[in-house]
PDB file of C-alpha atoms in Angstrom:
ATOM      1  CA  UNK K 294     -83.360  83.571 141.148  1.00 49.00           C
ATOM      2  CA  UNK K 295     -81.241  81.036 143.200  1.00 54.00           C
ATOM      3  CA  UNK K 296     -79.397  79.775 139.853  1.00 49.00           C
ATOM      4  CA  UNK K 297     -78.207  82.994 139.190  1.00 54.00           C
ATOM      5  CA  UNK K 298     -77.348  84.175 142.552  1.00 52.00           C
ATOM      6  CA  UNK K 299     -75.086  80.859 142.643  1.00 58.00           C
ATOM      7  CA  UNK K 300     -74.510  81.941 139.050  1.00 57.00           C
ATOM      8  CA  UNK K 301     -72.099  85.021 140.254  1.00 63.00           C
ATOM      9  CA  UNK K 302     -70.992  83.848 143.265  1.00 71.00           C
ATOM     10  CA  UNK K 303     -69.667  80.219 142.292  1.00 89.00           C
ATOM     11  CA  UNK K 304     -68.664  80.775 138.455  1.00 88.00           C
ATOM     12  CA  UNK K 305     -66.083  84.077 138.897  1.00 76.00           C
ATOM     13  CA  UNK K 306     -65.129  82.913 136.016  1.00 75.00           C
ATOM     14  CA  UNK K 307     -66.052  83.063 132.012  1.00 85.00           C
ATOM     15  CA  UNK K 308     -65.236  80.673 129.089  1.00 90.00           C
ATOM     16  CA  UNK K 309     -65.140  82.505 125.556  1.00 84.00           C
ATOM     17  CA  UNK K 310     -68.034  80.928 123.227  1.00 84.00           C
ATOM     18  CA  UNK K 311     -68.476  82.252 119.743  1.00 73.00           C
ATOM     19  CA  UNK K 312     -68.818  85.976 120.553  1.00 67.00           C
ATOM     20  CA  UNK K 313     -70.230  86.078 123.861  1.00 77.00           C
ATOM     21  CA  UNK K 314     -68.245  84.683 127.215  1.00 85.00           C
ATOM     22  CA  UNK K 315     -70.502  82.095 129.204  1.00 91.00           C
ATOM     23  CA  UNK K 316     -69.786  81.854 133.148  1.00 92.00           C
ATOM     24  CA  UNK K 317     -68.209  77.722 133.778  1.00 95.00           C
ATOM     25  CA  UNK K 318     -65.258  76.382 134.332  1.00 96.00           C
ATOM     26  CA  UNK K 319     -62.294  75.394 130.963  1.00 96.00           C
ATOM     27  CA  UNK K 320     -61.244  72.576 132.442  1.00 97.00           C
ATOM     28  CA  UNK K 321     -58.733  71.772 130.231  1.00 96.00           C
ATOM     29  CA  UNK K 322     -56.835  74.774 131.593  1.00 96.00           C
ATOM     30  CA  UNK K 323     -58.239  74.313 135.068  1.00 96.00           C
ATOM     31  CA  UNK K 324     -56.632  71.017 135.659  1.00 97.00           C
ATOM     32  CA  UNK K 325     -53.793  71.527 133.353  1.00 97.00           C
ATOM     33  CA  UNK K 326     -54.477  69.055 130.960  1.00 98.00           C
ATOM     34  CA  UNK K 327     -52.592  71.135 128.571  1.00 96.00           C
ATOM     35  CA  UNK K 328     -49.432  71.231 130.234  1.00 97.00           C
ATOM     36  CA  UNK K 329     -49.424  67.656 131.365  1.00 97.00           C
ATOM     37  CA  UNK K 330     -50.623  65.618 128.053  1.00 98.00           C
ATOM     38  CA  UNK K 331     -49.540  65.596 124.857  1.00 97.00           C
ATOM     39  CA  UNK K 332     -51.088  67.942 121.914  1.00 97.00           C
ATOM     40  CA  UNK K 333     -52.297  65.749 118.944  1.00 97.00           C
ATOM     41  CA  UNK K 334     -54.568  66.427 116.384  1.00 97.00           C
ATOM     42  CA  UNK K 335     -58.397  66.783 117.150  1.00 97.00           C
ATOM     43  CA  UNK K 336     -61.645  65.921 115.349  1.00 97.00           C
ATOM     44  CA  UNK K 337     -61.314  68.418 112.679  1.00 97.00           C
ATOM     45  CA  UNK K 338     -58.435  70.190 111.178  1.00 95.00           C
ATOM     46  CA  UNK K 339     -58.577  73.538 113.446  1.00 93.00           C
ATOM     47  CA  UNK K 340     -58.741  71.792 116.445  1.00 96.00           C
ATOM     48  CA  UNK K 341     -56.331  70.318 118.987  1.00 97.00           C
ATOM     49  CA  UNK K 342     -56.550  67.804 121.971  1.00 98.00           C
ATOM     50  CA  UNK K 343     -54.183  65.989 123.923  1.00 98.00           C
ATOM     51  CA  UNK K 344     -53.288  62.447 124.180  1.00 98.00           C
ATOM     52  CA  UNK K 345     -53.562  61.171 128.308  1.00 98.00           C
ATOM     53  CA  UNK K 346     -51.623  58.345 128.548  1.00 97.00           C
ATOM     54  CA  UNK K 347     -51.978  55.372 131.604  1.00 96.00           C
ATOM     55  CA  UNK K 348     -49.430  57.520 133.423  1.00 97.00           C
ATOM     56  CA  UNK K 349     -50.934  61.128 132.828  1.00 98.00           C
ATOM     57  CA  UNK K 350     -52.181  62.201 136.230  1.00 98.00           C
ATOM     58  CA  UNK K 351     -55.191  64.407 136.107  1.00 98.00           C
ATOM     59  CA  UNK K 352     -55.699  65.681 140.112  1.00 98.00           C
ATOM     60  CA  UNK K 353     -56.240  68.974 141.196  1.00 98.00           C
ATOM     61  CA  UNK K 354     -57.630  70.337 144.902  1.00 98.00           C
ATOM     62  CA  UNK K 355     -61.479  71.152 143.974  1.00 98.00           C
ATOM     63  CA  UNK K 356     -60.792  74.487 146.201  1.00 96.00           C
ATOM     64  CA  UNK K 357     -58.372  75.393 142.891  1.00 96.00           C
ATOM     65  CA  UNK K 358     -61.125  74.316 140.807  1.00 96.00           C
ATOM     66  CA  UNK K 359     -64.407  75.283 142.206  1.00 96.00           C
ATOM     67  CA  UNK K 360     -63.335  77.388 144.689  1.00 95.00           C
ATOM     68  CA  UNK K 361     -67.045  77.868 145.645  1.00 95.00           C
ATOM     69  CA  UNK K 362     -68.449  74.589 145.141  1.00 96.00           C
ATOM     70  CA  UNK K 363     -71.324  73.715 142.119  1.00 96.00           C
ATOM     71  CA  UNK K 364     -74.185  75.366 141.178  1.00 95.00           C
ATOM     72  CA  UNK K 365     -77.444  73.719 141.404  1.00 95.00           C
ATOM     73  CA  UNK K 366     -77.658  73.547 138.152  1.00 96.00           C
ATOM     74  CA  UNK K 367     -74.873  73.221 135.238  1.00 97.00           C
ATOM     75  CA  UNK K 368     -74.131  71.335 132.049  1.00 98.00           C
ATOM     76  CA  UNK K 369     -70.918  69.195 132.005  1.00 98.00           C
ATOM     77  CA  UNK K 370     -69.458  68.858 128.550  1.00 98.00           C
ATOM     78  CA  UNK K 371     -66.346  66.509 127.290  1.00 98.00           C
ATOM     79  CA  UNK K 372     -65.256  65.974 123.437  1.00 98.00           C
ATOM     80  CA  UNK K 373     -62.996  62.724 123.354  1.00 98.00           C
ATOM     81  CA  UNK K 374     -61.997  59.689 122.000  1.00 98.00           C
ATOM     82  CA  UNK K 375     -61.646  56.444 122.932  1.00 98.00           C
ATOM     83  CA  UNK K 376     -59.221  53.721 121.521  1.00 94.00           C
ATOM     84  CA  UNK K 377     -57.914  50.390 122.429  1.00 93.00           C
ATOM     85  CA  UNK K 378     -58.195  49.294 126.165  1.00 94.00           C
ATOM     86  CA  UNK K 379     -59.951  52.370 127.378  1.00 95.00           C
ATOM     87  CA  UNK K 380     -63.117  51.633 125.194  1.00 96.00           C
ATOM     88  CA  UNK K 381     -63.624  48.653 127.487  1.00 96.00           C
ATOM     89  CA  UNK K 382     -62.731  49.918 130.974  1.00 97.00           C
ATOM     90  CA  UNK K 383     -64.988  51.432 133.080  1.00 98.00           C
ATOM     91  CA  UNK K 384     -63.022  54.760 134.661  1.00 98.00           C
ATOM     92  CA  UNK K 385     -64.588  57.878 135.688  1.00 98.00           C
ATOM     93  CA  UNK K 386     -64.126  60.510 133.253  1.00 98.00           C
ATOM     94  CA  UNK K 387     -64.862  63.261 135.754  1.00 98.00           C
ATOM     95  CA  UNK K 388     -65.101  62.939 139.394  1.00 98.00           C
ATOM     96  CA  UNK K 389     -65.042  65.010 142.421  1.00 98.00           C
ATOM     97  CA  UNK K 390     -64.200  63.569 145.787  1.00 98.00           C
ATOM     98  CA  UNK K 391     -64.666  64.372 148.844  1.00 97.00           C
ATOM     99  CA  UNK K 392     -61.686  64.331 152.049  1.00 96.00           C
ATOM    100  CA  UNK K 393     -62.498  60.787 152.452  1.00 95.00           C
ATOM    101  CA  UNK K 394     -62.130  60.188 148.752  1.00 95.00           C
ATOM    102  CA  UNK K 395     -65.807  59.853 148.562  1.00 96.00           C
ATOM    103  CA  UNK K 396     -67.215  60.577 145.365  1.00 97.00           C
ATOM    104  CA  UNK K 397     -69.498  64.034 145.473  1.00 98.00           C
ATOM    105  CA  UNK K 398     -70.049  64.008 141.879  1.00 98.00           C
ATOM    106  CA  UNK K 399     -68.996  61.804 138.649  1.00 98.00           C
ATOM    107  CA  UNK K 400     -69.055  60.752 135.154  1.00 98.00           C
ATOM    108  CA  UNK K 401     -68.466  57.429 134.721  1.00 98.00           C
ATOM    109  CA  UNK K 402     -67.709  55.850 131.405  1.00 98.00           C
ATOM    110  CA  UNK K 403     -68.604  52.092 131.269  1.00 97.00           C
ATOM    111  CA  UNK K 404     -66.770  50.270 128.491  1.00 96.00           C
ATOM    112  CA  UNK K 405     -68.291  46.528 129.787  1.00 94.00           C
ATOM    113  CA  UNK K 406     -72.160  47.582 129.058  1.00 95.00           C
ATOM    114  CA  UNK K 407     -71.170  50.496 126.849  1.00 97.00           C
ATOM    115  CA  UNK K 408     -73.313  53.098 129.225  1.00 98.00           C
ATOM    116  CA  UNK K 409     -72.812  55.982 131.228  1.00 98.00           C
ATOM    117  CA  UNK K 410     -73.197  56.982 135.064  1.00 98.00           C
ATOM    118  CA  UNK K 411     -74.215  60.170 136.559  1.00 98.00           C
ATOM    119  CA  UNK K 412     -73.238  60.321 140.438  1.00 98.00           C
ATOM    120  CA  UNK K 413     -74.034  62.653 142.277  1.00 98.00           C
ATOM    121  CA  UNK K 414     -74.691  63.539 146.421  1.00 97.00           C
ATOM    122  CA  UNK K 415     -78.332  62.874 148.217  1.00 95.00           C
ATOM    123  CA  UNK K 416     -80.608  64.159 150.945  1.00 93.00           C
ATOM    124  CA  UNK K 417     -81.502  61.029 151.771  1.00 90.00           C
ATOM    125  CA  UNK K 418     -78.511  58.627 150.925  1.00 89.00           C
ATOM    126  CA  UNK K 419     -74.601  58.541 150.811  1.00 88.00           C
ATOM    127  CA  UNK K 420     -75.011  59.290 147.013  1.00 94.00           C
ATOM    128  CA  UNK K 421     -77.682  58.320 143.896  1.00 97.00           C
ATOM    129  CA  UNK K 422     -76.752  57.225 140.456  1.00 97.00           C
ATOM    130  CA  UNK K 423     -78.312  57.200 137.160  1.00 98.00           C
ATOM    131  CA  UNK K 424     -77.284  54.973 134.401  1.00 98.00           C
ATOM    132  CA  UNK K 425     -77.670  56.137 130.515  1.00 98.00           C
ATOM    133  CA  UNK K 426     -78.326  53.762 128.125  1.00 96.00           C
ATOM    134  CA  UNK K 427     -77.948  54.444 123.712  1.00 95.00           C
ATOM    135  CA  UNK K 428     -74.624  55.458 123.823  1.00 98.00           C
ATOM    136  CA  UNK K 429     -73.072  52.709 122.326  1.00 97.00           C
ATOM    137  CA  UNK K 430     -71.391  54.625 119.658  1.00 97.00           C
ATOM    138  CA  UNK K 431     -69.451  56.387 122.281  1.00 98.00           C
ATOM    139  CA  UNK K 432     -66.989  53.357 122.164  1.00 98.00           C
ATOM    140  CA  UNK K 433     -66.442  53.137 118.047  1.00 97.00           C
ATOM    141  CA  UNK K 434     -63.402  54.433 118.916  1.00 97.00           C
ATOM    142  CA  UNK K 435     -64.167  57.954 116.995  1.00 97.00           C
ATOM    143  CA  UNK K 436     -64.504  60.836 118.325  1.00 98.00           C
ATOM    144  CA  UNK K 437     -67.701  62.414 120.380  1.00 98.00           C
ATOM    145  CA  UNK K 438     -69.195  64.866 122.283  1.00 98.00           C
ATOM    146  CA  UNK K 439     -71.131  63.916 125.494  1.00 98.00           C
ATOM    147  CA  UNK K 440     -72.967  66.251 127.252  1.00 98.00           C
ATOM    148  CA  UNK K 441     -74.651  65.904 130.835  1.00 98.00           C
ATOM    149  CA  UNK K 442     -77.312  68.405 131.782  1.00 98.00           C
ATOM    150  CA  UNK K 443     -78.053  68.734 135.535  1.00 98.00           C
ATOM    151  CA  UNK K 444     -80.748  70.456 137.165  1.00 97.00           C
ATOM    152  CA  UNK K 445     -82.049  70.463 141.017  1.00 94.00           C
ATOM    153  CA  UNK K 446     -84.546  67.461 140.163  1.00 95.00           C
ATOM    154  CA  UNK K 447     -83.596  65.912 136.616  1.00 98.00           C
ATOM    155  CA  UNK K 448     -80.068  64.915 134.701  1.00 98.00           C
ATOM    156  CA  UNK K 449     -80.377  64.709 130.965  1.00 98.00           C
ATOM    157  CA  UNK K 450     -77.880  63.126 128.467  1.00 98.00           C
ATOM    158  CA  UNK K 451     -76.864  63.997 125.313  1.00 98.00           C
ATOM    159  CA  UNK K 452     -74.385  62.512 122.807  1.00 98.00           C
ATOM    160  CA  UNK K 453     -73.373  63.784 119.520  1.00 98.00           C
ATOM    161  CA  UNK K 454     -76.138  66.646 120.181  1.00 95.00           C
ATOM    162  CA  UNK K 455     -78.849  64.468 120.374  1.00 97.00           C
ATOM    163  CA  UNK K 456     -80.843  63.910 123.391  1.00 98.00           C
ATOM    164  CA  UNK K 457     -80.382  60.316 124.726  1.00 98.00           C
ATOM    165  CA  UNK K 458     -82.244  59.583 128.312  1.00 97.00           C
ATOM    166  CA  UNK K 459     -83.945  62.103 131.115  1.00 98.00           C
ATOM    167  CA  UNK K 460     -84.071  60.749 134.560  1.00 98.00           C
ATOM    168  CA  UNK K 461     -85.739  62.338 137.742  1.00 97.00           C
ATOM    169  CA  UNK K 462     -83.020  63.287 140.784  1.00 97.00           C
ATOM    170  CA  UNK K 463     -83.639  63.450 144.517  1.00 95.00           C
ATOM    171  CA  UNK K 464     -82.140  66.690 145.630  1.00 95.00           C
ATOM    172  CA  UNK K 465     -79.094  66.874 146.986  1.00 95.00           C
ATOM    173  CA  UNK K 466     -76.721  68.258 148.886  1.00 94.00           C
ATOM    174  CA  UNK K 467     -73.420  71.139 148.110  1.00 95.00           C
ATOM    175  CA  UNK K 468     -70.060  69.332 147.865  1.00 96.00           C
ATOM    176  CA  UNK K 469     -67.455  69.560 149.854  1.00 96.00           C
ATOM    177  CA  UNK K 470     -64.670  71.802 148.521  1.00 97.00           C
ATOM    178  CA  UNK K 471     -61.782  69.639 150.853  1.00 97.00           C
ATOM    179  CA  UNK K 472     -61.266  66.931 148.254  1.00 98.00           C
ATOM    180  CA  UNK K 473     -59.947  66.265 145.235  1.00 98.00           C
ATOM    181  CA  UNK K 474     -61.044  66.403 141.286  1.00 98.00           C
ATOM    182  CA  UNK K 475     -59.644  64.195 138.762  1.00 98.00           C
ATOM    183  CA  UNK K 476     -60.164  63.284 135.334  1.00 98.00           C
ATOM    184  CA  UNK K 477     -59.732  60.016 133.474  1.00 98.00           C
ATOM    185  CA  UNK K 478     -58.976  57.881 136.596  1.00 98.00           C
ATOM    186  CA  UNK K 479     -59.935  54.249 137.433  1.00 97.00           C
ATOM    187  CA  UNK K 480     -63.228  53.641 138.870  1.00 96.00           C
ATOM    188  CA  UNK K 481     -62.661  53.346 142.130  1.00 95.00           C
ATOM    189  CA  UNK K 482     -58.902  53.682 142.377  1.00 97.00           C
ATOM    190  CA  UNK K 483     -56.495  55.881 141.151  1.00 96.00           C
ATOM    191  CA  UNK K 484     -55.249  55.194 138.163  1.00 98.00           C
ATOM    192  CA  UNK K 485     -55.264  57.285 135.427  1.00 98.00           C
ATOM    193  CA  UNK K 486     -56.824  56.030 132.003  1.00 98.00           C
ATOM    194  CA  UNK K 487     -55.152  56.672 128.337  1.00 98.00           C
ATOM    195  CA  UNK K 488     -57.739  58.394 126.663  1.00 98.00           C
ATOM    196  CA  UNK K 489     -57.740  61.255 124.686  1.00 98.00           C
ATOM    197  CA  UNK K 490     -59.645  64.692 125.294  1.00 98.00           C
ATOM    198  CA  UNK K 491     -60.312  67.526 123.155  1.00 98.00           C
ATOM    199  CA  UNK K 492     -62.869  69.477 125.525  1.00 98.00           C
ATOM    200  CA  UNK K 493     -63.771  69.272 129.127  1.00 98.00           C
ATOM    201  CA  UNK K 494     -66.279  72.214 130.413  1.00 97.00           C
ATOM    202  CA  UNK K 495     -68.829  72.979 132.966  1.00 97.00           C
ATOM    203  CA  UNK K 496     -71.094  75.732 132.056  1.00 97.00           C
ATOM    204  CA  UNK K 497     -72.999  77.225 134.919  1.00 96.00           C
ATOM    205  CA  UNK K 498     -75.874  78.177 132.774  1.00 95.00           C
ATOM    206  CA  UNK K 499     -77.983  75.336 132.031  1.00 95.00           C
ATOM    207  CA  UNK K 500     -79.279  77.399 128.982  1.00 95.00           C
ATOM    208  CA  UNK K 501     -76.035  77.044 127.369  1.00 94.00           C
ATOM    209  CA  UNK K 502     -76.444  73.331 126.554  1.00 94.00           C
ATOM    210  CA  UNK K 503     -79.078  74.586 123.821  1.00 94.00           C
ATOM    211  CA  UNK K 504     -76.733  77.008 122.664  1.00 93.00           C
ATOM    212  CA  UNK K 505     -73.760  74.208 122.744  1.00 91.00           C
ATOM    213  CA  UNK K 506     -73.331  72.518 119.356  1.00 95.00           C
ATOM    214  CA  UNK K 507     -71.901  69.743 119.077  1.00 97.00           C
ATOM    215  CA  UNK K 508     -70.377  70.844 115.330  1.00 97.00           C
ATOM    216  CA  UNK K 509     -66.408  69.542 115.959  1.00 97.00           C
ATOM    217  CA  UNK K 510     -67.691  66.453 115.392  1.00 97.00           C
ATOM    218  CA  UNK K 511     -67.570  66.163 111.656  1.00 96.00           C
ATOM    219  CA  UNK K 512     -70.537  63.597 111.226  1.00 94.00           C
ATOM    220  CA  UNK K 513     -73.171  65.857 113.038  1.00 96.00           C
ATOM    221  CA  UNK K 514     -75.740  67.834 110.901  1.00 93.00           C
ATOM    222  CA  UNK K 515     -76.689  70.817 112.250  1.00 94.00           C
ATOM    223  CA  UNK K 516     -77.351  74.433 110.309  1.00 94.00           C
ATOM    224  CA  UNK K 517     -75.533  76.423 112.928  1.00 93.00           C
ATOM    225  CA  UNK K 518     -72.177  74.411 111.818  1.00 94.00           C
ATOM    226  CA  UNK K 519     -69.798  76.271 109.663  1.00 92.00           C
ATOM    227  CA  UNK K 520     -70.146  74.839 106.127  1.00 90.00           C
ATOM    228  CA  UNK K 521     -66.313  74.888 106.001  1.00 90.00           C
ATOM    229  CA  UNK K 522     -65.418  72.132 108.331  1.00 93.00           C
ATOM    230  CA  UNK K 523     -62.560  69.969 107.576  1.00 95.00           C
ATOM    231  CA  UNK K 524     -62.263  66.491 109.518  1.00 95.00           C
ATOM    232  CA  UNK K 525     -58.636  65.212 110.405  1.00 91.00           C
ATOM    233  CA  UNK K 526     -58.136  61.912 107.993  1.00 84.00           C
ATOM    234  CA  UNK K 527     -58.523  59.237 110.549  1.00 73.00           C
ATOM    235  CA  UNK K 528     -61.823  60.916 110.995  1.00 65.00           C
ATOM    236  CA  UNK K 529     -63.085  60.607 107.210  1.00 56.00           C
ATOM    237  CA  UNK K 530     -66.350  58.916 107.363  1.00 50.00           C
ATOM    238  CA  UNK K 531     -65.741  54.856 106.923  1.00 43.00           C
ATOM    239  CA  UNK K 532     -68.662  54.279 104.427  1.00 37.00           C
ATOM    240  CA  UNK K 533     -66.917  56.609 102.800  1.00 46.00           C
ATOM    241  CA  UNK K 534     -63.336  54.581 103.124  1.00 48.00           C
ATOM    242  CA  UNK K 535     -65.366  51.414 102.742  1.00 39.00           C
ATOM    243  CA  UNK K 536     -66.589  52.382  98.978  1.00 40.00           C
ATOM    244  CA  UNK K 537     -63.016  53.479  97.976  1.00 46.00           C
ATOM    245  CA  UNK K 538     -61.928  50.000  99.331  1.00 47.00           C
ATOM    246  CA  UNK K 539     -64.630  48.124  97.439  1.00 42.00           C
ATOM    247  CA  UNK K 540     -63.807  50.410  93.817  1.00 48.00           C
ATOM    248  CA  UNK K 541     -59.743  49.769  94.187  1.00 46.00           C
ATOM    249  CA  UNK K 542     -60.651  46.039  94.755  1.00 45.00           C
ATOM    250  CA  UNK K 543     -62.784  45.670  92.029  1.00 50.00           C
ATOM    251  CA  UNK K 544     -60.255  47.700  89.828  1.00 47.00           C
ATOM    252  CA  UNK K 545     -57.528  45.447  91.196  1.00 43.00           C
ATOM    253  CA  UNK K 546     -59.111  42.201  89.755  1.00 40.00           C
ATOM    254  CA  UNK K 547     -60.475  43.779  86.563  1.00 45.00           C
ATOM    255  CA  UNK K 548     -56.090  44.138  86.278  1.00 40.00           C
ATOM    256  CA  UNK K 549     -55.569  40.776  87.195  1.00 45.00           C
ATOM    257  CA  UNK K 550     -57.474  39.111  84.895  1.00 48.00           C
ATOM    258  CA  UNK K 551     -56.078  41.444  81.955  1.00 43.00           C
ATOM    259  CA  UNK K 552     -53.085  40.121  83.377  1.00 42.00           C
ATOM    260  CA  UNK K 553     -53.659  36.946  83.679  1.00 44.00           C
ATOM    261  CA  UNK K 554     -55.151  36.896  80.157  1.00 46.00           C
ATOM    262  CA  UNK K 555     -52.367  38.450  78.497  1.00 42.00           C
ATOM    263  CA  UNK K 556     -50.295  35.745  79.816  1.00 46.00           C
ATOM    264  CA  UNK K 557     -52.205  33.147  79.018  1.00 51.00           C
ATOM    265  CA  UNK K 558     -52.477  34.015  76.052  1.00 54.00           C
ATOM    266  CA  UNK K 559     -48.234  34.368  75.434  1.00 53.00           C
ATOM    267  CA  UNK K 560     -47.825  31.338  76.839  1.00 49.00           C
ATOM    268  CA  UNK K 561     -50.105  30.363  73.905  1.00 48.00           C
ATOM    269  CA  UNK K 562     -48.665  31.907  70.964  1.00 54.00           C
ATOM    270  CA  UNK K 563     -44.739  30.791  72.262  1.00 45.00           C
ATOM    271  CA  UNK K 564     -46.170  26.765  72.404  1.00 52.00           C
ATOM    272  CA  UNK K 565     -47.435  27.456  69.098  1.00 44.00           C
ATOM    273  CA  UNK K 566     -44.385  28.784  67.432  1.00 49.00           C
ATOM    274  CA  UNK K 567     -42.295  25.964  69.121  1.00 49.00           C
ATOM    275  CA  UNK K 568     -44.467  22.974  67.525  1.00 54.00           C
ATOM    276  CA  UNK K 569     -44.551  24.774  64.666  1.00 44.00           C
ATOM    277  CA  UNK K 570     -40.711  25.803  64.345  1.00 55.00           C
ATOM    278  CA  UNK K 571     -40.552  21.825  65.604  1.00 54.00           C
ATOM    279  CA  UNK K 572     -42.332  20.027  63.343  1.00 48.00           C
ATOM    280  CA  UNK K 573     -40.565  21.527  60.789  1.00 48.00           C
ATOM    281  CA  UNK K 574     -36.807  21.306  61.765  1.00 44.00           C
ATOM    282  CA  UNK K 575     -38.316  17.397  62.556  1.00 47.00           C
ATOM    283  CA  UNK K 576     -39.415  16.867  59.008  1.00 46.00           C
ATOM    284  CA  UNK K 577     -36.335  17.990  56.832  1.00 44.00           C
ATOM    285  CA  UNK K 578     -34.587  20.916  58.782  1.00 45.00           C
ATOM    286  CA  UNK K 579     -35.629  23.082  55.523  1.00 46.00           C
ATOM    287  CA  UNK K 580     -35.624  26.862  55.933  1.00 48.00           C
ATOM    288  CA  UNK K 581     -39.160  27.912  57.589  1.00 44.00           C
ATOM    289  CA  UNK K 582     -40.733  30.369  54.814  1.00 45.00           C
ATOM    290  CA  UNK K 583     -44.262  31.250  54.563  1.00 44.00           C
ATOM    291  CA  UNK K 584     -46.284  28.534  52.456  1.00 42.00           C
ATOM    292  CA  UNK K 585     -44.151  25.755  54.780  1.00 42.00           C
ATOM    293  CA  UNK K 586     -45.730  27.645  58.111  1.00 38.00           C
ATOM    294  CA  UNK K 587     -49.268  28.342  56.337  1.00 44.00           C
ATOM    295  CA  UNK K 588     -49.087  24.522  55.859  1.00 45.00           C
ATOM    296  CA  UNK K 589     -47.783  23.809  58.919  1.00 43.00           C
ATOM    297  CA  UNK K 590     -50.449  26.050  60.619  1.00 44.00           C
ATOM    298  CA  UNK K 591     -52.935  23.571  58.750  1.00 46.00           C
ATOM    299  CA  UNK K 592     -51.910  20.943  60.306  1.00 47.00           C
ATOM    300  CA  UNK K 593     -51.872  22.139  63.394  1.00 41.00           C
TER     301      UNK K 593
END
């Protein structure tokens, strides 16, 4: 009953999913990710996402954004990519600070380890973290979904769809609506981090992260995808690059040695015509006919 009190009075808003509209927060359009990065292509051919650069500045007041705080429960959701420098830093890919620039809540990406942290606010403490570990393929520099489940008492992980760690939380305590949210920024500074984003959502229903598929990423099986999806080309699966690679080798060195027989062999057949044409312009500079070169052939 609580949850979906906080339900309508903290999410006003809806996100459109497949053909119903879930209560969360897009954002993409939220923080205006849109307007301030640039559009590239995304995971698969029908979809878009934008390129944040080292100098793309993600900050918006949290009163714009969550106007009425967090529920107590709410699933956090990001499709993106990491390439380069960014697959090594650790930056916080969503955070919320307080006045003080405390962090209130966070998800921290952790290039060094190859992990991910949960913050979030305590009863007891200043704040309490969780790390998740199995999520090294987060930083193969393809791209992923992560998703990050939060309930009163537990935070669960997912990447790719699958379920990766569950971890027991003390309660906590509402944010502060004062402060600032920002994506892709420094841990512990900010900076902003080049990375680049296709989706960035917080659903308010914590049901929705069974509905959630994770089917823009091209690699993950699931019989709710569409059976029509297309993957962008640097997306195409690398076993898949790695046999071509293999084939066109071996096909380039079944050509070179054709090649390198064929010439072998001319260089053959002109070193026998010259001793042959040789010897006999040696012996009497008669014209070459046949019997002379069968002869000469012999003697060769």
């Amino acid at each position: 009953m609580e949850q979906k009190l906080c339900e309508e009075s903290v999410c006003p808003t809806r996100i459109p999913v497949a053909s119903r509209d879930e209560k969360g927060f897009e954002l993409l359009l939220g923080m205006n990710i849109q307007k301030k990065a640039k559009k590239i292509p995304g995971s698969l051919i029908l979809e878009a996402a934008y390129a944040l650069t080292a100098s793309t500045d993600i900050t918006e007041d949290t009163r714009d954004i969550f106007p009425e705080g967090l529920p107590p429960s709410y699933v956090f959701i990001a499709t993106l990519r990491l390439k380069g420098t960014s697959s090594r830093l650790t930056f916080d890919l969503w955070r919320v600070l307080s006045k003080d620039k405390e962090i209130q809540v966070a998800v921290t990406l952790s290039g060094k380890d190859k992990s991910v942290v949960f913050t979030t606010t305590s009863l007891t403490a200043e704040e309490q973290r969780v790390t998740f570990r199995g999520v090294q393929t987060l930083y193969d520099g393809k791209w992923h979904q992560l998703k990050v489940l939060v309930r009163p008492r537990q935070v669960s992980s997912f990447l790719d769809d699958l379920l990766i760690q569950e971890e027991l939380l003390e309660p906590v305590e509402p944010i502060y609506i004062n402060g600032e949210t920002q994506v892709a920024k420094r841990r512990g500074t900010d900076l902003p981090v080049a990375v680049e984003i296709q989706k960035v959502r917080l659903y308010c229903d914590p049901h929705q992260s069974e509905r959630e598929t994770a089917c823009e990423i091209y690699s993950v099986d699931d019989e709710r995808c569409p059976l029509n999806r297309t993957a962008t080309v640097d997306e195409e699966d690398w076993t898949t690059r790695a046999a071509w690679g293999a084939r066109s080798h071996g096909h380039l060195v079944a050509v070179s040695d054709a090649l390198l027989m064929f010439t072998q062999r001319g260089i053959w057949n002109l070193l026998v015509y010259f001793m042959v044409r040789g010897h006999h312009v040696g012996r009497s500079r008669m014209p070459l006919t046949s019997a002379t070169l069968s002869s000469s052939s012999g003697d060769l």
